[in-house]
CSV table of C-alpha atoms in Angstrom, one decimal:
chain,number,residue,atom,x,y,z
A,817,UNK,CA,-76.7,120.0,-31.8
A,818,UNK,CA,-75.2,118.3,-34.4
A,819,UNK,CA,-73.5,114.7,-34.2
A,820,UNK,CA,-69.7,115.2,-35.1
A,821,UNK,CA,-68.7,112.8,-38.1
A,822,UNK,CA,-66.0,111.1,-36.7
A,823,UNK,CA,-63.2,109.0,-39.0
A,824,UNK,CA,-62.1,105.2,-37.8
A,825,UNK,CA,-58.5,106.0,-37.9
A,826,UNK,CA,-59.1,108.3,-34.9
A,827,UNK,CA,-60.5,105.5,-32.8
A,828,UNK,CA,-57.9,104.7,-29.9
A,829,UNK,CA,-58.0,100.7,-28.5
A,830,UNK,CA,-58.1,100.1,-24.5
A,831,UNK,CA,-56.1,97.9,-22.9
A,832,UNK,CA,-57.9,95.9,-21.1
A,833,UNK,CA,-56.1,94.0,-18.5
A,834,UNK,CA,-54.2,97.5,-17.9
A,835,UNK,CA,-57.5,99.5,-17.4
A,836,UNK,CA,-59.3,96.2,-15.0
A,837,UNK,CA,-56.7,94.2,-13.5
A,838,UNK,CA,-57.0,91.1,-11.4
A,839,UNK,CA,-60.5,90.4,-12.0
A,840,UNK,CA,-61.4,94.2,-10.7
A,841,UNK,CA,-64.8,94.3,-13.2
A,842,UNK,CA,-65.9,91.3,-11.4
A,843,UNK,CA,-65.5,92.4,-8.0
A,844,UNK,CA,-67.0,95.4,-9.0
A,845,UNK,CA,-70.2,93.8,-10.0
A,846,UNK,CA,-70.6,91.4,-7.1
A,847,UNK,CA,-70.0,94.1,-4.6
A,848,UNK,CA,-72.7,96.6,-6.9
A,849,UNK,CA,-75.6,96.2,-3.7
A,850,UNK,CA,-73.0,96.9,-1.3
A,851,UNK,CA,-74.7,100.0,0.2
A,852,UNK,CA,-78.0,98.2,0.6
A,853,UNK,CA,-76.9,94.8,1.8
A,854,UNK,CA,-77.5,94.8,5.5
A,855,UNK,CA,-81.1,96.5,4.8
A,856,UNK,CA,-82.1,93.2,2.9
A,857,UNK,CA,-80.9,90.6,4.7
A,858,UNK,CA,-82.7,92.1,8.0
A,859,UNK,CA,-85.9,93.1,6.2
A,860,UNK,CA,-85.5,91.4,2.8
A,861,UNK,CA,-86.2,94.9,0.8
A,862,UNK,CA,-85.8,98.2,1.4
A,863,UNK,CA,-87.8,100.1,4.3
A,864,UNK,CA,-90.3,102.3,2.9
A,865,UNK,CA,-89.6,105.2,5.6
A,866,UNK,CA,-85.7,105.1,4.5
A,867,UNK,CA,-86.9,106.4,0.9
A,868,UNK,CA,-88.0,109.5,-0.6
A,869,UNK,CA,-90.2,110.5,-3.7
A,870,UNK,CA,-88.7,113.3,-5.9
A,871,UNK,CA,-89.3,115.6,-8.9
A,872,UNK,CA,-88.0,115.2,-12.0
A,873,UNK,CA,-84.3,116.2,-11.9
A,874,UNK,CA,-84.2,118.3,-14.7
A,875,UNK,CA,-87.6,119.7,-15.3
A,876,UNK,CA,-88.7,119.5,-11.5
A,877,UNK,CA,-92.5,117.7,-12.8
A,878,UNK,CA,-93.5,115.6,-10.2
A,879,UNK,CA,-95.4,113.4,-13.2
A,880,UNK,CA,-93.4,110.0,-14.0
A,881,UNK,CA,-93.7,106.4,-15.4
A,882,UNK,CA,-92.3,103.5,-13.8
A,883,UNK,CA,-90.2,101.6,-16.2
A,884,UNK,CA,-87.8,99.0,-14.2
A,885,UNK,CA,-87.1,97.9,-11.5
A,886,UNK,CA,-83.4,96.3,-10.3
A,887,UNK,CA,-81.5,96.0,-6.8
A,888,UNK,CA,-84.6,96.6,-5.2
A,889,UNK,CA,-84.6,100.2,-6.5
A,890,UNK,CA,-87.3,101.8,-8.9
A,891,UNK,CA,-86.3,103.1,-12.4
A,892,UNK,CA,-88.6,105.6,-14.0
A,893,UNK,CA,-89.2,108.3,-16.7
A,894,UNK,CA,-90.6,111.8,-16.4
A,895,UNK,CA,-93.7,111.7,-18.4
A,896,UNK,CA,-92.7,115.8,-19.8
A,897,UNK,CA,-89.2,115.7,-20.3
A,898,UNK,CA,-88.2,112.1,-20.7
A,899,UNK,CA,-85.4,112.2,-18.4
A,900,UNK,CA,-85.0,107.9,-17.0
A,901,UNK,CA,-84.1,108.3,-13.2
A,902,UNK,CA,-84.1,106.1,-9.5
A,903,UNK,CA,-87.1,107.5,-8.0
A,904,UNK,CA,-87.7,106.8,-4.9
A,905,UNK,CA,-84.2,107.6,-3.2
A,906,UNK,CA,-82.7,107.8,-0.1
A,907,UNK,CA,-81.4,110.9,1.5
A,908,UNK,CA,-78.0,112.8,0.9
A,909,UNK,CA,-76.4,111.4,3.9
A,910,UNK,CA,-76.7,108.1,2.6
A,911,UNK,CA,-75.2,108.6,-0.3
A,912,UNK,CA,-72.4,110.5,1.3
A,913,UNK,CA,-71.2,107.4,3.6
A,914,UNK,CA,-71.6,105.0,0.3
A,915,UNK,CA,-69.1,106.9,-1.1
A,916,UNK,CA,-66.8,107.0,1.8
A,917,UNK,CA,-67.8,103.5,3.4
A,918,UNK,CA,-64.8,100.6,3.0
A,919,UNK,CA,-66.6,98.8,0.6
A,920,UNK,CA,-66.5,101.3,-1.7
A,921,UNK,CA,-63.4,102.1,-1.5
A,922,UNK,CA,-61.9,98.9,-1.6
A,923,UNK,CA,-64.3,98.6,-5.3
A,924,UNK,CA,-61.8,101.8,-6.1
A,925,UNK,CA,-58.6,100.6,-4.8
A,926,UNK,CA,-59.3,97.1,-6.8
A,927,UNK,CA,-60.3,98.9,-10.2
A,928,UNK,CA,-58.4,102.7,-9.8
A,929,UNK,CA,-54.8,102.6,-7.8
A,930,UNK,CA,-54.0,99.3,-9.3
A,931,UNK,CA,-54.5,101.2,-13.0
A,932,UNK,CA,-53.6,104.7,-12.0
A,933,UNK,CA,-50.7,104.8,-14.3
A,934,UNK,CA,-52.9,103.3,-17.3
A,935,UNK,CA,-55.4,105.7,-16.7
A,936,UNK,CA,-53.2,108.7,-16.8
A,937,UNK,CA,-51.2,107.5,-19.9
A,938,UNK,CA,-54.5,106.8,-21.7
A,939,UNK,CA,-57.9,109.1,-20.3
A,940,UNK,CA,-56.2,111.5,-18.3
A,941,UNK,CA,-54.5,112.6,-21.5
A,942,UNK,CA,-57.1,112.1,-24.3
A,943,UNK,CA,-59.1,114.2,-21.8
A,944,UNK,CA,-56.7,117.3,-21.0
A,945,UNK,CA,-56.3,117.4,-24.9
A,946,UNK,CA,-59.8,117.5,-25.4
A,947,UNK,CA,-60.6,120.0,-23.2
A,948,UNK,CA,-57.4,122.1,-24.5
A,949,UNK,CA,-58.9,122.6,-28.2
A,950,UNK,CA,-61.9,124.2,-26.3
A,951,UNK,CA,-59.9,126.7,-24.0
A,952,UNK,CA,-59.2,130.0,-24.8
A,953,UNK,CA,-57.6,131.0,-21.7
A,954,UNK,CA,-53.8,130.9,-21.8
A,955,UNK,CA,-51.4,128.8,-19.5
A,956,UNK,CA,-51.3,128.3,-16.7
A,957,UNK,CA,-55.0,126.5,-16.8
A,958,UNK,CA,-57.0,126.4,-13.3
A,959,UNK,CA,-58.4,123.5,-13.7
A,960,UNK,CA,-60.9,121.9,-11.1
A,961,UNK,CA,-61.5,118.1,-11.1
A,962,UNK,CA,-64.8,117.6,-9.2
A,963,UNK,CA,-65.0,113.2,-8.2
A,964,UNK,CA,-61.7,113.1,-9.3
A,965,UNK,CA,-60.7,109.5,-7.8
A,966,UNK,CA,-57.2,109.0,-7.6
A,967,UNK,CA,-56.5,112.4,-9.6
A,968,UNK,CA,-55.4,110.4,-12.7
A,969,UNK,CA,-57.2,113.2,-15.0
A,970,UNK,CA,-55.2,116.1,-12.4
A,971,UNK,CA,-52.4,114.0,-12.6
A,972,UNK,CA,-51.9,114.6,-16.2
A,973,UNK,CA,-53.3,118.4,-16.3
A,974,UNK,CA,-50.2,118.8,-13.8
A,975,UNK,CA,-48.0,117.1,-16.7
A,976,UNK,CA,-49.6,119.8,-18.8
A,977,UNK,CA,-48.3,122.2,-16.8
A,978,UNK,CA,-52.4,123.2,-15.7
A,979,UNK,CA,-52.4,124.5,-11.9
A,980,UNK,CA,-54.7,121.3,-11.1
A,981,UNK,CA,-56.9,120.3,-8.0
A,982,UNK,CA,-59.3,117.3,-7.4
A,983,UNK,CA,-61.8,116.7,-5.1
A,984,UNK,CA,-64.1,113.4,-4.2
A,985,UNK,CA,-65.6,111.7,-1.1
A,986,UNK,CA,-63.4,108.6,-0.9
A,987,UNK,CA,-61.1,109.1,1.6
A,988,UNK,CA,-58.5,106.2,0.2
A,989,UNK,CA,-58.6,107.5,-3.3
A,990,UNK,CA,-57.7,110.9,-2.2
A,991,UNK,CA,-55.0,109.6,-0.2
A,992,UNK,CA,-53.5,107.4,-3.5
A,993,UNK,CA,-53.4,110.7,-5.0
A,994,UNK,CA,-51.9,112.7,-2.8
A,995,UNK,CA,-48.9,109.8,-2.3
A,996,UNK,CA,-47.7,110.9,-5.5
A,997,UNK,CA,-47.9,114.8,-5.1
A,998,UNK,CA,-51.2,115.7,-6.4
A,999,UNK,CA,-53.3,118.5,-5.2
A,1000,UNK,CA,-56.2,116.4,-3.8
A,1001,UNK,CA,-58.9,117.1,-1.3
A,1002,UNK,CA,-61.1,115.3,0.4
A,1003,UNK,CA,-64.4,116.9,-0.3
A,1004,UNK,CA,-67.7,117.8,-1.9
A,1005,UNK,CA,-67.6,121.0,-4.4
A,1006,UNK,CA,-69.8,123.1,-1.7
A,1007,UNK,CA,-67.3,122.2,0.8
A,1008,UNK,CA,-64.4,124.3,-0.9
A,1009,UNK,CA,-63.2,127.8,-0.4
A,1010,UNK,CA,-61.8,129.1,-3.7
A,1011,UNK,CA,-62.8,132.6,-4.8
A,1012,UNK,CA,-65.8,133.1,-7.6
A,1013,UNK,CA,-65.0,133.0,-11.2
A,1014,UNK,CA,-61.4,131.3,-10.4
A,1015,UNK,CA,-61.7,128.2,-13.0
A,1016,UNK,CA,-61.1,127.9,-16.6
A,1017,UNK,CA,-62.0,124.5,-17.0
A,1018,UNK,CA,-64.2,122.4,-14.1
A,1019,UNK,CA,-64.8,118.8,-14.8
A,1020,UNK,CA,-67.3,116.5,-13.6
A,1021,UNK,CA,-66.7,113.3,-14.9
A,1022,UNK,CA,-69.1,110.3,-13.6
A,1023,UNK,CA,-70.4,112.5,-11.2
A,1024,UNK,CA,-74.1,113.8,-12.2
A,1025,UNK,CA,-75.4,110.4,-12.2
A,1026,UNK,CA,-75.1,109.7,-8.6
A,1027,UNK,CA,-76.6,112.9,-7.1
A,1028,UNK,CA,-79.7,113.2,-6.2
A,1029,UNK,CA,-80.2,117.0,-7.3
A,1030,UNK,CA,-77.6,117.4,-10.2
A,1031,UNK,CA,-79.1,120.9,-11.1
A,1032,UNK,CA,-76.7,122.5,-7.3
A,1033,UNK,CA,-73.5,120.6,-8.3
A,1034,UNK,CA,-73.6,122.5,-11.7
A,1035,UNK,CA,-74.8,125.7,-10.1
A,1036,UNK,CA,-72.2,125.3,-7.6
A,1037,UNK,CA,-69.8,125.2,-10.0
A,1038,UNK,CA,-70.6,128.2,-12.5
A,1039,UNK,CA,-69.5,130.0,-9.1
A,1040,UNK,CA,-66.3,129.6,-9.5
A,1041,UNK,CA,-66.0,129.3,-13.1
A,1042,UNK,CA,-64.7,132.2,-15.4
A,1043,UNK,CA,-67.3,133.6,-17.7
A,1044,UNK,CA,-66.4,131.6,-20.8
A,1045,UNK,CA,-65.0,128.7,-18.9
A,1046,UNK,CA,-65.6,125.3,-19.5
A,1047,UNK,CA,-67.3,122.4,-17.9
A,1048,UNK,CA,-66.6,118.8,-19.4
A,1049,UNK,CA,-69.6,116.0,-18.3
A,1050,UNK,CA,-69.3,112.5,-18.4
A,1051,UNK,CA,-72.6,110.8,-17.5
A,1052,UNK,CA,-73.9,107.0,-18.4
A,1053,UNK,CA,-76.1,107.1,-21.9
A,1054,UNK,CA,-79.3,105.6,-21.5
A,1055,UNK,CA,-79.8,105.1,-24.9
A,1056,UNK,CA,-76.7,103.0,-25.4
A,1057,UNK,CA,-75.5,99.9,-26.8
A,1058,UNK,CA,-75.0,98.2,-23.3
A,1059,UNK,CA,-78.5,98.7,-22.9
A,1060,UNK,CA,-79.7,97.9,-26.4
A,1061,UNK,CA,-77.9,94.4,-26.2
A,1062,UNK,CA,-77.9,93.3,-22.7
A,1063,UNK,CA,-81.0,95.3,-21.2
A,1064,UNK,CA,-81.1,95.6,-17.6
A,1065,UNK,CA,-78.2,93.6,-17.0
A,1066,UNK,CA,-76.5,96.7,-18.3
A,1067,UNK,CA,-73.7,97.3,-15.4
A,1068,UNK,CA,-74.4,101.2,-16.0
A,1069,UNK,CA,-77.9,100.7,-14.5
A,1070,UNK,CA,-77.4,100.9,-11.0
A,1071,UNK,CA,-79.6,102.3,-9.3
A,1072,UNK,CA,-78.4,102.3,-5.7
A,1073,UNK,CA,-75.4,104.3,-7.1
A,1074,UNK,CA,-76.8,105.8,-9.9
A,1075,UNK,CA,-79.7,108.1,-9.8
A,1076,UNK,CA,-80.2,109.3,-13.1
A,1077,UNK,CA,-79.9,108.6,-16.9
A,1078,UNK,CA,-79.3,111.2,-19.2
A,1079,UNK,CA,-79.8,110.5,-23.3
A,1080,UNK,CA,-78.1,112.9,-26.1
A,1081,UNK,CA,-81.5,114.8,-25.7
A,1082,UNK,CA,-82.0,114.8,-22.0
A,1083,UNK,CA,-78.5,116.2,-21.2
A,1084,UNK,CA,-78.7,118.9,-23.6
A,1085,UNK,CA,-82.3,119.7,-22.2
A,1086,UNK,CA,-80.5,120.0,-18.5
A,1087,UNK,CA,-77.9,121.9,-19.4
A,1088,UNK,CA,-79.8,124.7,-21.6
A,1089,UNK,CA,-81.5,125.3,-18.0
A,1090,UNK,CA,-78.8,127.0,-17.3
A,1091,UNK,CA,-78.0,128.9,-20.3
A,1092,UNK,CA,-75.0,127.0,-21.0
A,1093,UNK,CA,-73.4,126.7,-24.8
A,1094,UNK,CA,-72.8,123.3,-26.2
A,1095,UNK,CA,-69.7,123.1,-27.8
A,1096,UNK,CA,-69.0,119.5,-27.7
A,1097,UNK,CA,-71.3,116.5,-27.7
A,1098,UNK,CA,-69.8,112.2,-28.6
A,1099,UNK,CA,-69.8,109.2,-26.8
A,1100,UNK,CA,-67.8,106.6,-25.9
A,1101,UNK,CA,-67.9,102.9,-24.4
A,1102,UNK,CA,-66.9,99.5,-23.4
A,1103,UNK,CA,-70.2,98.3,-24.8
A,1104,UNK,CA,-68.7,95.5,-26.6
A,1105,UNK,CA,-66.1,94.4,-24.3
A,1106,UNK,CA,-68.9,94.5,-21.4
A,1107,UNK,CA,-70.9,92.7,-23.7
A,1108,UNK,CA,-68.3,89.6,-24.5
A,1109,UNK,CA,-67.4,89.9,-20.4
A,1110,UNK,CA,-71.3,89.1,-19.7
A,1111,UNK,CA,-71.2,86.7,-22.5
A,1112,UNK,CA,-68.5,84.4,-21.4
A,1113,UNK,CA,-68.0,84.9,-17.5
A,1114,UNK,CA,-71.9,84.5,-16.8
A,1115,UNK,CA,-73.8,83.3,-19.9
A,1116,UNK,CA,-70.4,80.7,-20.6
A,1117,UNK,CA,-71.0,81.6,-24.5
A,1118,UNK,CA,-67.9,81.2,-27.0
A,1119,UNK,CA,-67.6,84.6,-28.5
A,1120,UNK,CA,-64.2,84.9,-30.0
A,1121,UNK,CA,-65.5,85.2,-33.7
A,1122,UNK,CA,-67.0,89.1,-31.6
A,1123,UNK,CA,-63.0,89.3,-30.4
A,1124,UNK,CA,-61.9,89.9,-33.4
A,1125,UNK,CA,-64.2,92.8,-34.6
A,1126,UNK,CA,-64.6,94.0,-31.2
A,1127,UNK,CA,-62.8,97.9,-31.9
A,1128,UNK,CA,-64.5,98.1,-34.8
A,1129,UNK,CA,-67.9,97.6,-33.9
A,1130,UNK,CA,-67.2,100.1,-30.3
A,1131,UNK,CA,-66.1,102.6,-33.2
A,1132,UNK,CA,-69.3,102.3,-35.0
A,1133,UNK,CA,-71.2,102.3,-31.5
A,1134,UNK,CA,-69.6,105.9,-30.7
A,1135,UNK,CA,-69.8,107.2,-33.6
A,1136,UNK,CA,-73.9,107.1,-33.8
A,1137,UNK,CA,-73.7,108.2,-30.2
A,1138,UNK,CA,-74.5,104.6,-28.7
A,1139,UNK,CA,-71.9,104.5,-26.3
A,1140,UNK,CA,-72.2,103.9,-22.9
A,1141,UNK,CA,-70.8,107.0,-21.8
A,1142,UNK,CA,-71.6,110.9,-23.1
A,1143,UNK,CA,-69.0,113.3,-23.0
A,1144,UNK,CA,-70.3,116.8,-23.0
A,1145,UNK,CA,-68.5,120.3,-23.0
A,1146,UNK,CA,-70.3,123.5,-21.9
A,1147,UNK,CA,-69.4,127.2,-22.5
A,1148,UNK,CA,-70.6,129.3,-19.2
């Protein structure tokens, strides 16, 4: 797999105070324990009976190196196929009330429904043109949405003219969506009844890193994709600037939410498992504008001189495949 040259002119800026409003970011980081808070203030960690060793996530070795620890939570790295994941975890019922529990929401509701309209106007439509160059099926597009949030990605597949449905856990977000006619539904992907091989394109964006066996959600859904459907990833880069330049203080590593790490090599490695063609690999980030956020809301450090080369720099960042997030599209 070959990294795509890509030309600065292509490179589109994010407006920030559109895309976080009304301190949202910050919120969003003092609220990042939120699922294990009661636990530590009655026993001041976590109980070792409330968490559970697992294999490697990809290649299933039971083999591992412990490499960090944050939020109480172990990071490590499988000592055969180098995959960085939370290890121990709790169990999927957990997880499932996180997701649905008021604090999370309100983290959504703060950072999503106040930006909806931003984030249609600016991801949901880079995205549905992205994964339109790679679809060979003609209109109208079954498209599938899996931790779709408010639907702002479904929202503008619908403008499209795509026959669009989301799904995710949070009940609020779901809600949001449906307000403004979208075809939302509160659920998990093996909670749905569509018939096999109905997709063209299934998305799962944010989505692999906070489960604690990724390799079901993507068998799940080659179900009910067509045979030379797509599936476009998003997952958090471990091997990415925010890292690089702010370590574990790196928002992305969270390990009460986030349960695994995937780098350029790891993801491809996950997804060959399952036979799967690559036909699109890049990243993209906030690196730098997380970076200058740190900087001057918690370290109180004058960066403006950084301001003024700060979409430049994130263009150089994506382009050697340093940013904090991979995008990935698969051929079934």
């Amino acid at each position: 797999m070959k990294i795509p040259y890509r030309k600065l002119d292509e490179y589109i800026p994010i407006e920030m105070d559109e895309l976080r409003p009304k301190g949202s970011y910050k919120k969003l980081i003092e609220k990042r324990t939120h699922s294990i808070d009661n636990l530590i203030k009655k026993y001041n960690k976590i109980p070792e009976d409330l968490l559970t060793l697992r294999k490697c996530p990809s290649c299933e070795t039971t083999a591992f190196s412990r490499i960090l620890k944050k939020d109480h939570m172990d990071i490590v790295q499988c000592d055969q196929c180098s995959l960085v994941y939370t290890n121990p975890v709790f169990n999927e019922e957990h997880y499932k009330t996180t997701y649905k529990s008021e604090d999370y929401q309100e983290i959504v509701k703060d950072l999503g429904e106040e930006s909806h309209d931003y984030r249609v106007r600016r991801f949901g439509s880079e995205r549905i043109k992205i994964m339109s160059q790679f679809n060979k099926n003609q209109k109208p597009i079954r498209y599938l949405d899996v931790g779709c949030s408010t639907g702002f990605v479904v929202e503008a597949a619908k403008n499209e003219g795509w026959d669009a449905v989301g799904i995710d856990l949070n009940p609020s977000a779901i809600e949001f969506g449906q307000s403004r006619g979208l075809d939302l539904r509160n659920n998990s992907l093996d909670q749905i009844s569509f018939s096999e091989n109905y997709f063209d394109v299934i998305s799962l964006f944010d989505v692999l890193e906070h489960l604690t066996n990724p390799k079901d959600i993507i068998s799940q859904a080659l179900y009910y994709l067509k045979n030379d459907g797509l599936i476009f990833l998003y997952v958090p880069n471990w091997d990415s600037a925010s890292r690089f330049l702010m370590g574990e203080n790196a928002h992305f590593i969270w390990p009460t939410h986030h349960l695994n790490y995937y780098t350029p090599q790891t993801i491809i490695s996950f997804l060959k498992i399952f036979d799967l063609k690559i036909e699109y690999l890049v990243t993209e980030g906030l690196d730098i504008v997380d970076y200058i956020w740190r900087e001057e809301e918690i370290q109180n450090n004058n960066v403006e001189a950084l301001k003024k080369i700060t979409d430049k720099l994130q263009f150089f960042i994506n382009a050697g495949c340093y940013g904090k997030n991979l995008r990935v599209i698969v051929r079934k």
